Amino acid sequence: MEKFVIKGGRRLRGTVSVSGAKNSALPILAATLLSEEPSEIKNVPNLRDVNTMVKILRNLGVRVLMGNGIIRVEPRGYSQCEAPYKLVSTMRASICVLGPILAKKGFAKVSHPGGCIIGPRPIDLHIKGIKALGAGVSIEGGYICAKAKRLHGATVYLGGAFGSSVLATANVMMAATLTQGTTIIENAACEPEICDLADFLVKMGAKIKGQGTPVIEIYGVKRLFGAEHTIIPDRIETGTLLVAAVVTNGEVEIKGAKPEHLGAVIDKLREAGAKIIVNGNKIKVTGRKRFKPVNVTTLPYPGFPTDMQAQFMAAMCLTDGISVITEKVYPERFIHISELNRMGAQIMLEGSSAIVRGVPRLSGAPVMASDLRASAALVIAGLVAKGRTEVSRIYHIDRGYEKIEEKLLSLGAEIRRERSNEVHPPQNLGG
Ligand code: EPZ
């Protein structure tokens, strides 16, 4: 296992580029299963989760070539229809092969993703969606078994207790591309990753409109073709680098970003006092020594992203007041609080709101990463804390950030990756 050793107190300065979006690459790689023809996906980040998705494709009998951020998928004649427990249990997002395999093969067997450290993550909307398209679904031996001789178009409302679902929207949209008739998804997720997926599907020959709005219409076609596509930049990585620059009172330019995907995050950082200048695909951010407390509520896009909640909380630890951070997407996503409090933060939990009382400073400490975004928050806290911080179990961060320590080093941070003598605990890693 590995850990990060961080010496805090350096101001981040310089220019850094953003990688392709993990949460776009995963469903887009799954979508290649809808065609017999090869597809080429570019700007794919080199991440643990992407490697897991490639393993799932290969396990289905698909040929996959990868190198230099390009993945070529040759799905011709793949014979398997199963995504096994041993892979799905390491990455929940594996569920997004369900729709494509079902639509292409008429039968799909995908391990039920089970529980997750960030909270209950039911899949009722995924099942509701494919049932509406005519699939018979059963849960057997821990697997979702879905079958349908011929899927048909339908109108399906995909709203859950916490609003829209990104991957349920993706699954139903992908399955609907090869159905007979028209499918209307109501209360669809509007995330940029859904638009990127729809753009790729359209390049494959699908007929889709309304992506990016709560109502998506898909007109089924008989077959889809191979296509080339370049993945959008990762808005969560961009947001994470923005917060890191702000808390270290830094001066950083982020290149290759899509600022329009970060409206809520940029707005809240400005409210806290950061200076942010957007210029095309560049974002220039200037931090400050102390910043104002800001209240945040996470919501589906275009609201404030839940995947930025932990990182923003780390920043709110260093204000001259009290911030309230409310989770409306994953009400229990607060496992990072105890580790931040170990660094001297003062955070209390009230239901699904965290009350963050600003402190003069954080102090470095050994802390443990628990999930992808929580680990990013601990790295940010380590960058600004006094002294040495050791963040263990960084395999979590490797799931979603490409070479994060090299990017931070290039901005002047004092951070290094080291082997730790901890043994790797098996667990469901979420995502
Ligand atoms: C996607 O997960 C992202 N993952 C998550 O990012 C992100 O946190 C999440 O969207 C919300 O923005 C990928 O894109 C790979 P949801 P997804 O279905 O699609 C409830 C990261 O850090 N729900 O939109 O699985 C659910 O419990 C990861 O990169 C149902 O009730 O999330 C949650 O409360 C973590 N029934 C809410 O909807 C369902 O069938 C939103 O979840 C499905 C979801």
Short mmCIF file of C-alpha atoms and ligand atoms in Angstrom, two decimals:
data_model
loop_
_atom_site.label_atom_id
_atom_site.label_comp_id
_atom_site.label_asym_id
_atom_site.label_seq_id
_atom_site.Cartn_x
_atom_site.Cartn_y
_atom_site.Cartn_z
CA MET A 1 0.00 0.00 0.00
CA GLU A 2 1.08 3.56 -0.47
CA LYS A 3 0.64 6.85 1.37
CA PHE A 4 1.24 10.52 0.73
CA VAL A 5 3.61 12.46 2.96
CA ILE A 6 2.82 16.17 2.80
CA LYS A 7 4.62 19.11 4.41
CA GLY A 8 2.14 21.94 4.59
CA GLY A 9 2.53 25.68 4.20
CA ARG A 10 3.67 26.09 0.58
CA ARG A 11 1.72 28.49 -1.65
CA LEU A 12 0.75 26.74 -4.89
CA ARG A 13 1.91 28.62 -7.95
CA GLY A 14 2.09 27.97 -11.68
CA THR A 15 0.10 26.31 -14.43
CA VAL A 16 -1.42 22.83 -14.48
CA SER A 17 -3.55 20.90 -16.98
CA VAL A 18 -6.70 18.95 -16.24
CA SER A 19 -7.16 15.31 -17.25
CA GLY A 20 -10.16 13.76 -18.99
CA ALA A 21 -13.28 13.12 -16.88
CA LYS A 22 -13.46 9.77 -15.08
CA ASN A 23 -17.25 9.97 -14.85
CA SER A 24 -17.49 10.48 -18.60
CA ALA A 25 -14.94 7.85 -19.60
CA LEU A 26 -16.65 5.03 -17.68
CA PRO A 27 -20.14 5.18 -19.29
CA ILE A 28 -18.62 6.00 -22.70
CA LEU A 29 -16.43 2.88 -22.57
CA ALA A 30 -19.55 0.90 -21.64
CA ALA A 31 -21.44 2.44 -24.59
CA THR A 32 -18.95 0.92 -27.04
CA LEU A 33 -20.71 -2.40 -26.28
CA LEU A 34 -23.74 -1.17 -28.27
CA SER A 35 -21.95 -1.68 -31.60
CA GLU A 36 -20.03 -4.42 -33.40
CA GLU A 37 -17.60 -1.88 -34.78
CA PRO A 38 -14.42 -0.48 -33.19
CA SER A 39 -14.46 2.85 -31.36
CA GLU A 40 -11.58 5.09 -30.33
CA ILE A 41 -11.85 7.13 -27.15
CA LYS A 42 -9.32 9.90 -26.54
CA ASN A 43 -8.26 11.98 -23.52
CA VAL A 44 -9.00 8.98 -21.28
CA PRO A 45 -7.42 9.48 -17.84
CA ASN A 46 -5.06 6.76 -16.61
CA LEU A 47 -6.99 5.74 -13.48
CA ARG A 48 -7.73 2.59 -11.44
CA ASP A 49 -11.45 2.86 -12.30
CA VAL A 50 -10.75 3.10 -16.03
CA ASN A 51 -8.58 -0.02 -15.76
CA THR A 52 -11.43 -1.78 -13.96
CA MET A 53 -13.84 -0.90 -16.77
CA VAL A 54 -11.32 -2.21 -19.32
CA LYS A 55 -11.10 -5.48 -17.34
CA ILE A 56 -14.92 -5.74 -17.45
CA LEU A 57 -14.90 -5.22 -21.24
CA ARG A 58 -12.14 -7.79 -21.74
CA ASN A 59 -14.00 -10.19 -19.49
CA LEU A 60 -16.95 -9.89 -21.88
CA GLY A 61 -14.69 -10.97 -24.75
CA VAL A 62 -14.03 -7.48 -26.12
CA ARG A 63 -10.59 -6.59 -27.51
CA VAL A 64 -9.22 -3.42 -25.90
CA LEU A 65 -6.00 -1.61 -26.85
CA MET A 66 -4.81 1.28 -24.70
CA GLY A 67 -1.96 3.77 -24.65
CA ASN A 68 -1.23 7.52 -24.33
CA GLY A 69 -4.72 8.37 -23.20
CA ILE A 70 -6.35 6.59 -26.14
CA ILE A 71 -8.46 3.45 -25.77
CA ARG A 72 -9.46 1.48 -28.86
CA VAL A 73 -12.37 -0.91 -28.23
CA GLU A 74 -13.12 -3.72 -30.71
CA PRO A 75 -16.38 -5.28 -29.53
CA ARG A 76 -17.08 -7.43 -32.64
CA GLY A 77 -18.86 -10.64 -31.64
CA TYR A 78 -18.28 -10.38 -27.88
CA SER A 79 -19.90 -13.48 -26.47
CA GLN A 80 -20.24 -12.93 -22.72
CA CYS A 81 -23.06 -11.01 -21.04
CA GLU A 82 -21.79 -11.04 -17.48
CA ALA A 83 -20.03 -8.42 -15.32
CA PRO A 84 -18.62 -10.45 -12.42
CA TYR A 85 -18.78 -9.70 -8.68
CA LYS A 86 -15.00 -9.63 -8.35
CA LEU A 87 -14.82 -6.59 -10.65
CA VAL A 88 -18.14 -4.86 -9.95
CA SER A 89 -17.51 -5.00 -6.20
CA THR A 90 -14.45 -2.79 -6.70
CA MET A 91 -16.32 -0.13 -8.67
CA ARG A 92 -20.05 0.68 -8.51
CA ALA A 93 -19.97 2.46 -11.84
CA SER A 94 -19.61 -0.97 -13.45
CA ILE A 95 -23.42 -1.06 -13.37
CA CYS A 96 -23.45 1.10 -16.50
CA VAL A 97 -22.71 -1.93 -18.69
CA LEU A 98 -26.20 -3.24 -17.82
CA GLY A 99 -28.12 -1.13 -20.37
CA PRO A 100 -25.69 -1.61 -23.31
CA ILE A 101 -25.31 -5.40 -22.89
CA LEU A 102 -29.09 -5.86 -22.47
CA ALA A 103 -29.87 -3.75 -25.55
CA LYS A 104 -27.18 -5.43 -27.69
CA LYS A 105 -27.54 -9.02 -26.51
CA GLY A 106 -31.11 -9.25 -25.12
CA PHE A 107 -29.68 -10.59 -21.85
CA ALA A 108 -27.37 -9.12 -19.21
CA LYS A 109 -26.07 -10.45 -15.89
CA VAL A 110 -24.40 -7.77 -13.78
CA SER A 111 -23.29 -8.21 -10.19
CA HIS A 112 -25.41 -6.14 -7.82
CA PRO A 113 -23.04 -3.32 -6.75
CA GLY A 114 -24.01 -3.66 -3.06
CA GLY A 115 -23.20 -1.12 -0.37
CA CYS A 116 -20.89 1.88 -0.45
CA ILE A 117 -18.90 3.86 2.11
CA ILE A 118 -20.57 7.17 1.12
CA GLY A 119 -24.03 5.88 1.99
CA PRO A 120 -26.89 3.71 0.74
CA ARG A 121 -26.81 3.57 -3.06
CA PRO A 122 -29.93 1.78 -4.28
CA ILE A 123 -30.31 0.85 -7.96
CA ASP A 124 -34.12 0.93 -8.07
CA LEU A 125 -34.11 3.64 -10.77
CA HIS A 126 -31.84 1.59 -13.04
CA ILE A 127 -34.20 -1.38 -12.72
CA LYS A 128 -37.32 0.80 -13.08
CA GLY A 129 -35.89 2.26 -16.28
CA ILE A 130 -35.03 -1.00 -18.04
CA LYS A 131 -38.29 -2.60 -16.93
CA ALA A 132 -40.13 0.31 -18.56
CA LEU A 133 -38.35 -0.61 -21.81
CA GLY A 134 -39.76 -4.11 -21.54
CA ALA A 135 -37.00 -6.03 -19.77
CA GLY A 136 -37.73 -8.79 -17.29
CA VAL A 137 -35.47 -8.27 -14.27
CA SER A 138 -34.64 -10.54 -11.33
CA ILE A 139 -31.96 -10.56 -8.64
CA GLU A 140 -30.35 -14.03 -8.43
CA GLY A 141 -27.26 -15.01 -6.50
CA GLY A 142 -26.28 -11.37 -6.03
CA TYR A 143 -26.66 -10.65 -9.72
CA ILE A 144 -29.09 -8.43 -11.63
CA CYS A 145 -30.41 -10.62 -14.44
CA ALA A 146 -32.20 -8.70 -17.17
CA LYS A 147 -33.62 -10.12 -20.33
CA ALA A 148 -35.76 -8.93 -23.20
CA LYS A 149 -36.49 -10.39 -26.64
CA ARG A 150 -37.06 -6.89 -27.99
CA LEU A 151 -36.93 -3.68 -25.98
CA HIS A 152 -39.56 -1.06 -26.80
CA GLY A 153 -39.72 2.71 -26.36
CA ALA A 154 -41.44 4.11 -23.26
CA THR A 155 -41.82 7.21 -21.13
CA VAL A 156 -40.07 6.76 -17.78
CA TYR A 157 -39.81 9.12 -14.82
CA LEU A 158 -36.36 8.66 -13.26
CA GLY A 159 -36.77 10.74 -10.12
CA GLY A 160 -35.64 9.29 -6.77
CA ALA A 161 -35.67 10.47 -3.16
CA PHE A 162 -32.55 12.53 -3.88
CA GLY A 163 -33.51 13.75 -7.33
CA SER A 164 -32.14 12.50 -10.62
CA SER A 165 -29.62 9.67 -11.02
CA VAL A 166 -26.60 10.07 -13.31
CA LEU A 167 -25.87 6.43 -14.07
CA ALA A 168 -29.54 5.38 -14.18
CA THR A 169 -30.06 8.08 -16.82
CA ALA A 170 -26.97 6.80 -18.65
CA ASN A 171 -28.14 3.15 -18.50
CA VAL A 172 -31.65 3.89 -19.78
CA MET A 173 -30.42 6.31 -22.45
CA MET A 174 -27.91 3.73 -23.75
CA ALA A 175 -30.46 0.88 -23.72
CA ALA A 176 -33.04 3.06 -25.48
CA THR A 177 -30.75 3.76 -28.46
CA LEU A 178 -31.39 0.25 -29.85
CA THR A 179 -35.09 -0.04 -28.95
CA GLN A 180 -38.06 0.04 -31.29
CA GLY A 181 -39.83 3.39 -30.92
CA THR A 182 -39.32 6.49 -28.83
CA THR A 183 -38.17 6.67 -25.22
CA ILE A 184 -38.67 9.76 -23.08
CA ILE A 185 -36.65 10.02 -19.86
CA GLU A 186 -38.25 12.50 -17.46
CA ASN A 187 -36.28 13.96 -14.50
CA ALA A 188 -33.14 12.90 -16.33
CA ALA A 189 -29.75 13.84 -14.88
CA CYS A 190 -28.33 16.99 -16.55
CA GLU A 191 -24.68 16.42 -15.66
CA PRO A 192 -22.08 17.33 -18.33
CA GLU A 193 -21.03 13.67 -18.33
CA ILE A 194 -24.52 12.73 -19.56
CA CYS A 195 -24.15 15.23 -22.41
CA ASP A 196 -20.71 13.84 -23.27
CA LEU A 197 -22.15 10.32 -23.36
CA ALA A 198 -25.07 11.45 -25.55
CA ASP A 199 -22.62 13.20 -27.91
CA PHE A 200 -20.66 9.96 -28.28
CA LEU A 201 -23.87 7.93 -28.84
CA VAL A 202 -24.97 10.38 -31.54
CA LYS A 203 -21.58 9.92 -33.25
CA MET A 204 -22.32 6.16 -33.17
CA GLY A 205 -25.57 6.87 -35.03
CA ALA A 206 -28.04 7.22 -32.16
CA LYS A 207 -30.92 9.69 -32.32
CA ILE A 208 -31.08 11.69 -29.10
CA LYS A 209 -32.30 15.14 -28.09
CA GLY A 210 -32.71 17.03 -24.86
CA GLN A 211 -29.43 15.89 -23.23
CA GLY A 212 -28.46 18.41 -20.58
CA THR A 213 -32.12 19.04 -19.76
CA PRO A 214 -34.44 17.03 -17.45
CA VAL A 215 -36.24 15.55 -20.47
CA ILE A 216 -34.24 13.39 -22.90
CA GLU A 217 -35.84 11.85 -26.01
CA ILE A 218 -34.29 8.83 -27.74
CA TYR A 219 -35.56 7.48 -31.07
CA GLY A 220 -34.48 3.87 -31.35
CA VAL A 221 -32.36 2.72 -34.31
CA LYS A 222 -31.58 -0.77 -35.65
CA ARG A 223 -27.83 -0.60 -35.21
CA LEU A 224 -24.98 1.62 -34.06
CA PHE A 225 -21.54 2.13 -35.59
CA GLY A 226 -18.06 2.67 -34.23
CA ALA A 227 -17.01 6.24 -33.48
CA GLU A 228 -14.16 8.43 -32.31
CA HIS A 229 -14.62 10.69 -29.32
CA THR A 230 -12.57 12.92 -27.04
CA ILE A 231 -13.60 12.90 -23.38
CA ILE A 232 -14.45 16.25 -21.71
CA PRO A 233 -12.15 17.63 -18.98
CA ASP A 234 -12.76 16.46 -15.42
CA ARG A 235 -14.77 19.18 -13.64
CA ILE A 236 -14.24 17.58 -10.23
CA GLU A 237 -10.47 17.43 -10.69
CA THR A 238 -10.63 21.07 -11.83
CA GLY A 239 -12.64 22.01 -8.73
CA THR A 240 -10.23 20.12 -6.47
CA LEU A 241 -7.22 21.98 -7.92
CA LEU A 242 -9.09 25.30 -7.55
CA VAL A 243 -9.72 24.65 -3.85
CA ALA A 244 -6.10 23.55 -3.32
CA ALA A 245 -4.89 26.81 -4.87
CA VAL A 246 -7.30 28.93 -2.80
CA VAL A 247 -6.51 27.34 0.60
CA THR A 248 -2.76 27.70 0.07
CA ASN A 249 -3.20 31.39 -0.80
CA GLY A 250 -1.80 30.38 -4.17
CA GLU A 251 -1.78 31.75 -7.68
CA VAL A 252 -2.59 29.04 -10.20
CA GLU A 253 -3.73 28.83 -13.79
CA ILE A 254 -5.65 25.69 -14.72
CA LYS A 255 -5.52 24.84 -18.42
CA GLY A 256 -7.72 22.62 -20.58
CA ALA A 257 -10.76 23.05 -18.30
CA LYS A 258 -14.44 23.70 -19.04
CA PRO A 259 -15.26 26.54 -16.64
CA GLU A 260 -18.93 26.49 -17.62
CA HIS A 261 -19.20 23.05 -15.93
CA LEU A 262 -18.11 24.56 -12.61
CA GLY A 263 -20.57 27.43 -12.19
CA ALA A 264 -21.65 26.53 -8.64
CA VAL A 265 -18.11 25.79 -7.42
CA ILE A 266 -16.61 28.99 -8.85
CA ASP A 267 -19.52 31.00 -7.41
CA LYS A 268 -18.94 29.63 -3.89
CA LEU A 269 -15.16 30.13 -4.07
CA ARG A 270 -15.73 33.75 -5.11
CA GLU A 271 -18.20 34.15 -2.24
CA ALA A 272 -15.46 32.92 0.09
CA GLY A 273 -13.19 35.64 -1.27
CA ALA A 274 -11.11 33.94 -3.95
CA LYS A 275 -10.30 35.85 -7.13
CA ILE A 276 -11.19 33.73 -10.18
CA ILE A 277 -10.72 34.83 -13.79
CA VAL A 278 -12.12 32.65 -16.55
CA ASN A 279 -10.61 32.96 -20.01
CA GLY A 280 -11.74 30.34 -22.55
CA ASN A 281 -10.58 26.96 -21.24
CA LYS A 282 -8.26 28.58 -18.68
CA ILE A 283 -9.13 29.44 -15.09
CA LYS A 284 -6.82 31.75 -13.14
CA VAL A 285 -7.31 31.59 -9.39
CA THR A 286 -5.76 33.66 -6.65
CA GLY A 287 -6.30 32.60 -3.07
CA ARG A 288 -6.04 34.62 0.10
CA LYS A 289 -4.71 34.09 3.64
CA ARG A 290 -8.13 33.91 5.30
CA PHE A 291 -11.52 33.61 3.65
CA LYS A 292 -15.14 34.12 4.48
CA PRO A 293 -17.40 31.32 5.72
CA VAL A 294 -19.84 30.13 3.06
CA ASN A 295 -22.88 27.85 3.32
CA VAL A 296 -23.22 25.13 0.70
CA THR A 297 -25.94 22.61 -0.16
CA THR A 298 -25.11 19.81 -2.56
CA LEU A 299 -27.61 19.13 -5.35
CA PRO A 300 -27.75 17.39 -8.73
CA TYR A 301 -26.14 19.40 -11.56
CA PRO A 302 -26.15 22.38 -12.06
CA GLY A 303 -26.28 22.57 -8.27
CA PHE A 304 -23.15 22.33 -6.11
CA PRO A 305 -21.62 18.88 -6.79
CA THR A 306 -21.58 16.36 -3.95
CA ASP A 307 -18.18 15.25 -5.33
CA MET A 308 -16.76 18.65 -4.26
CA GLN A 309 -18.36 18.68 -0.80
CA ALA A 310 -15.44 17.19 1.15
CA GLN A 311 -12.82 19.35 -0.57
CA PHE A 312 -14.88 22.49 0.08
CA MET A 313 -15.31 21.50 3.72
CA ALA A 314 -11.53 21.30 4.10
CA ALA A 315 -11.35 24.92 2.89
CA MET A 316 -14.14 26.05 5.22
CA CYS A 317 -12.08 24.82 8.19
CA LEU A 318 -9.92 27.94 7.78
CA THR A 319 -12.46 30.77 7.76
CA ASP A 320 -13.19 33.44 10.36
CA GLY A 321 -16.65 32.12 11.11
CA ILE A 322 -19.14 29.27 10.76
CA SER A 323 -20.17 27.51 7.53
CA VAL A 324 -23.01 25.03 7.14
CA ILE A 325 -22.50 22.28 4.55
CA THR A 326 -25.64 20.28 3.75
CA GLU A 327 -25.64 17.05 1.75
CA LYS A 328 -28.81 16.63 -0.29
CA VAL A 329 -27.47 13.89 -2.60
CA TYR A 330 -25.74 11.47 -0.19
CA PRO A 331 -26.99 12.52 3.26
CA GLU A 332 -24.41 10.34 5.02
CA ARG A 333 -21.35 11.41 2.99
CA PHE A 334 -19.36 12.79 5.93
CA ILE A 335 -16.78 10.13 6.75
CA HIS A 336 -14.02 12.73 6.20
CA ILE A 337 -15.17 14.84 9.18
CA SER A 338 -13.46 12.73 11.83
CA GLU A 339 -10.15 12.80 9.94
CA LEU A 340 -10.32 16.59 9.47
CA ASN A 341 -11.07 16.97 13.18
CA ARG A 342 -7.95 14.91 13.85
CA MET A 343 -6.07 17.74 12.12
CA GLY A 344 -7.58 20.30 14.49
CA ALA A 345 -10.73 21.23 12.57
CA GLN A 346 -13.94 21.90 14.51
CA ILE A 347 -16.75 20.21 12.60
CA MET A 348 -20.00 18.92 14.09
CA LEU A 349 -22.62 16.86 12.30
CA GLU A 350 -26.33 17.70 12.64
CA GLY A 351 -28.36 15.25 10.57
CA SER A 352 -27.20 15.80 6.97
CA SER A 353 -25.57 19.15 7.73
CA ALA A 354 -22.01 19.72 8.92
CA ILE A 355 -21.40 22.80 11.07
CA VAL A 356 -17.85 23.94 10.35
CA ARG A 357 -16.38 26.43 12.85
CA GLY A 358 -13.29 28.05 11.30
CA VAL A 359 -10.00 27.61 13.20
CA PRO A 360 -6.78 29.67 13.05
CA ARG A 361 -4.88 26.74 11.54
CA LEU A 362 -4.80 22.98 10.98
CA SER A 363 -1.97 20.80 12.19
CA GLY A 364 -0.42 17.95 10.24
CA ALA A 365 -1.31 14.40 11.39
CA PRO A 366 -1.50 10.80 10.14
CA VAL A 367 -4.96 10.46 8.55
CA MET A 368 -6.74 7.72 6.61
CA ALA A 369 -8.48 8.08 3.25
CA SER A 370 -11.89 6.37 3.14
CA ASP A 371 -13.17 7.20 -0.33
CA LEU A 372 -12.12 9.05 -3.44
CA ARG A 373 -13.26 12.61 -2.64
CA ALA A 374 -12.62 12.35 1.11
CA SER A 375 -9.00 11.52 0.30
CA ALA A 376 -8.75 14.62 -1.91
CA ALA A 377 -10.01 16.70 1.03
CA LEU A 378 -7.32 15.25 3.31
CA VAL A 379 -4.61 16.06 0.77
CA ILE A 380 -5.92 19.67 0.58
CA ALA A 381 -5.92 19.91 4.40
CA GLY A 382 -2.36 18.54 4.45
CA LEU A 383 -1.20 21.20 1.96
CA VAL A 384 -2.25 23.98 4.32
CA ALA A 385 -1.67 22.35 7.73
CA LYS A 386 1.32 23.15 9.90
CA GLY A 387 3.85 20.34 9.82
CA ARG A 388 3.70 16.85 8.34
CA THR A 389 0.57 14.99 7.23
CA GLU A 390 0.53 11.34 6.20
CA VAL A 391 -2.49 10.30 4.14
CA SER A 392 -2.74 6.52 4.03
CA ARG A 393 -4.85 4.24 1.74
CA ILE A 394 -4.26 6.53 -1.23
CA TYR A 395 -5.48 3.78 -3.57
CA HIS A 396 -8.76 5.63 -3.09
CA ILE A 397 -7.36 8.78 -4.69
CA ASP A 398 -5.76 6.84 -7.57
CA ARG A 399 -9.22 5.76 -8.53
CA GLY A 400 -10.15 9.24 -9.68
CA TYR A 401 -7.11 11.55 -9.86
CA GLU A 402 -4.37 11.03 -12.47
CA LYS A 403 -0.90 11.57 -10.92
CA ILE A 404 -2.26 14.14 -8.44
CA GLU A 405 0.99 14.37 -6.49
CA GLU A 406 2.96 15.16 -9.68
CA LYS A 407 0.51 17.94 -10.53
CA LEU A 408 0.74 19.39 -7.01
CA LEU A 409 4.55 19.05 -7.01
CA SER A 410 4.65 21.00 -10.30
CA LEU A 411 2.79 23.79 -8.46
CA GLY A 412 5.36 23.85 -5.65
CA ALA A 413 3.70 21.60 -3.07
CA GLU A 414 5.86 19.45 -0.80
CA ILE A 415 4.27 16.04 -1.31
CA ARG A 416 5.63 12.58 -2.03
CA ARG A 417 4.22 9.09 -2.49
CA GLU A 418 5.74 6.48 -0.22
CA ARG A 419 5.23 2.79 0.39
CA SER A 420 3.41 2.16 3.68
CA ASN A 421 3.62 -1.08 5.57
CA GLU A 422 -0.18 -1.31 5.87
CA VAL A 423 -1.80 -4.37 4.24
CA HIS A 424 -4.48 -3.65 1.55
CA PRO A 425 -7.98 -4.15 3.09
CA PRO A 426 -10.58 -5.60 0.63
CA GLN A 427 -13.69 -3.36 0.46
CA ASN A 428 -16.34 -1.96 -1.84
CA LEU A 429 -14.80 1.27 -3.01
CA GLY A 430 -17.94 3.06 -4.26
CA GLY A 431 -17.54 5.36 -7.35
C1 EPZ B 1 -22.49 9.40 -10.18
O1 EPZ B 1 -22.82 8.25 -9.42
C2 EPZ B 1 -20.99 9.62 -9.99
N1 EPZ B 1 -20.28 8.44 -10.41
C3 EPZ B 1 -20.69 9.89 -8.52
O2 EPZ B 1 -19.31 10.24 -8.41
C4 EPZ B 1 -21.49 11.10 -8.06
O3 EPZ B 1 -21.31 11.26 -6.67
C5 EPZ B 1 -22.99 10.87 -8.34
O4 EPZ B 1 -23.20 10.57 -9.72
C6 EPZ B 1 -23.83 12.09 -7.99
O5 EPZ B 1 -23.37 13.21 -8.67
C7 EPZ B 1 -20.07 8.26 -11.74
O6 EPZ B 1 -20.51 8.99 -12.59
C8 EPZ B 1 -19.26 7.08 -12.11
P1 EPZ B 1 -26.62 8.86 -8.70
P2 EPZ B 1 -24.27 7.58 -9.56
O7 EPZ B 1 -27.32 7.65 -9.19
O8 EPZ B 1 -24.80 7.76 -10.91
C9 EPZ B 1 -29.88 7.90 -5.42
C10 EPZ B 1 -17.09 10.11 -7.66
O9 EPZ B 1 -16.62 10.53 -6.60
N2 EPZ B 1 -30.29 6.79 -6.29
O10 EPZ B 1 -26.74 10.11 -9.48
O11 EPZ B 1 -24.16 6.22 -8.99
C11 EPZ B 1 -28.47 7.69 -4.85
O12 EPZ B 1 -28.49 6.85 -3.72
C12 EPZ B 1 -18.45 9.39 -7.65
O13 EPZ B 1 -16.56 10.25 -8.77
C13 EPZ B 1 -31.46 6.13 -6.00
O14 EPZ B 1 -32.15 6.43 -5.04
O15 EPZ B 1 -25.09 8.48 -8.53
C14 EPZ B 1 -28.05 9.12 -4.54
O16 EPZ B 1 -28.57 9.50 -3.32
C15 EPZ B 1 -18.94 9.09 -6.26
N3 EPZ B 1 -31.81 5.09 -6.81
C16 EPZ B 1 -28.71 9.89 -5.68
O17 EPZ B 1 -29.73 9.08 -6.21
C17 EPZ B 1 -31.07 4.72 -7.92
O18 EPZ B 1 -31.42 3.77 -8.62
C18 EPZ B 1 -27.75 10.27 -6.81
O19 EPZ B 1 -27.04 9.11 -7.19
C19 EPZ B 1 -29.89 5.42 -8.19
C20 EPZ B 1 -29.53 6.46 -7.36
#
